[in-house]
Amino acid sequence: MTFSTLYNNAKIATMTPDKPYGLIENGAVVISAGLIQWVGPEKYLPEEFRSLPGKNLEGRLLTPALIDCHTHLVYGGSRATEFELRLKGASYEEISRSGGGILSTVKATRTATEEELFTQSLPRFDALLAEGIGTVEIKSGYGLDLETEIKMLRVARKLGQERNVRVKTTFLGVHAIPPEFTSNADAYIDYVCKDVLPAVHADNLADAVDGFCENIAFSTKQISRVFDKARALGLPLKLHAEQLSNLGGAALAANYGALSADHLEYLDEAGVQAMAKSGTVAVLLPGAFYTLRETQFPPLKALHQAGVPIAIATDCNPGSSPMTSILLCVNMACTLFRMTPEEALSGVTRVAAQALGIGGEVGTIEVGKKAELALWNVDQPAELAYRIGDNPLEKMLVNANS
Ligand code: NIG
Ligand code: FE
């Protein structure tokens, strides 16, 4: 017989979209063999579950485990000096064009051994997990050569194994033009399509493929070539688009049926419509908006009107978003982007799962989904968005035996 557990006396934010937060007062959940077997108001708990060994959650809030659907948390070194330069007046683009920015992290990441990279990345991973996270997406993109891209993705997989947490890896080989290919971006695209991506795929190291579509990175035409290759290999797509300017990257991603287009401050109406049509998720990254002191807002009103699903993520990276707090990200999405707490929490649960193509497995508390739950010492969901620098996580409930 399968071992089942009953959790009762909880306020349950199931995060299903039928009512605010999918909230159930005085709720109960039954989990069995790692899956949710029943959820609902305690008074409707079926007779067969009433005698199960139970745990009283004492009125605390239960949510799905949170999901950070866009990070670059595996990298070497630090960019604190660049932070200082920016405060003295240099822009992100100027620093990038003069060989700093992403390329300085490339240098540090290439130099680090796999063990060093793991050791440097683990504290960032742990900091994220400490705030109720059950799934983290991690991108490559600071190697820009075969060996280092593989090293990064192996470290990403290893982090997930080490902490028994789901890691979804994304190959971001087309993140910047590496020094070996300066002024020859097309030749780099050839190399990525011919050598790097196939090797990464052969080792089963990438769950998706991403790119940086921007004047300081790659054109839509160059991105298309990588997307064609990824599609031929059967890999889902994502794109950094419209972060610093409008190149039409989001529409391109949407036309390829991408899971998500990310950043989107400079997204125009045509891009919004293309995303709505294809069901591509908008992943907004308030940490990068904040760090770069961006003044152009992502077009939230247009996204809402068109019905584009919106996720949010930390974008944890050494340059534009040195942030390892998903709760701070939720708070920033509300305060900076005027998202509602409910929308922001959906953006790190249900919609974030959709942005990773795992919406059928996690992201809400529903029968048949994975029993990956976070228990919080708060009495209403808005508390999770409202506080700054507070972590009210009581514990994770991750399987039938916890
Ligand atoms: O998502 N936009 C491009 N990539 C990262 C920044 C990477 C970096 O500066 O190291 C981002 O913001
Ligand atoms: Fe990013």
PDB file of C-alpha atoms and ligand atoms in Angstrom, residues 70-72 139 142 172 175 210 240 243 262-263 285 288 315-317 320, ligand 2:
ATOM      1  CA  HIS A  70      15.484  32.703 -15.680  1.00  0.00           C
ATOM      2  CA  THR A  71      18.941  32.685 -14.085  1.00  0.00           C
ATOM      3  CA  HIS A  72      22.595  32.786 -15.069  1.00  0.00           C
ATOM      4  CA  LYS A 139      21.642  29.156 -18.450  1.00  0.00           C
ATOM      5  CA  TYR A 142      29.656  32.650 -20.099  1.00  0.00           C
ATOM      6  CA  LEU A 172      22.784  30.281 -24.172  1.00  0.00           C
ATOM      7  CA  HIS A 175      24.974  35.384 -25.427  1.00  0.00           C
ATOM      8  CA  ASP A 210      18.152  30.749 -25.604  1.00  0.00           C
ATOM      9  CA  HIS A 240      16.435  37.593 -24.403  1.00  0.00           C
ATOM     10  CA  GLN A 243      16.002  44.533 -23.330  1.00  0.00           C
ATOM     11  CA  ASP A 262      12.411  37.637 -21.659  1.00  0.00           C
ATOM     12  CA  HIS A 263      13.149  41.240 -20.507  1.00  0.00           C
ATOM     13  CA  LEU A 285      13.097  40.702 -14.909  1.00  0.00           C
ATOM     14  CA  ALA A 288      17.848  43.855 -14.252  1.00  0.00           C
ATOM     15  CA  ASP A 315      17.834  36.899 -13.859  1.00  0.00           C
ATOM     16  CA  CYS A 316      20.538  36.148 -11.253  1.00  0.00           C
ATOM     17  CA  ASN A 317      23.777  37.129 -13.038  1.00  0.00           C
ATOM     18  CA  SER A 320      22.739  43.247 -14.743  1.00  0.00           C
TER      19      SER A 320
HETATM   20 FE    FE B   2      19.186  36.942 -18.597  1.00  0.00          FE
END
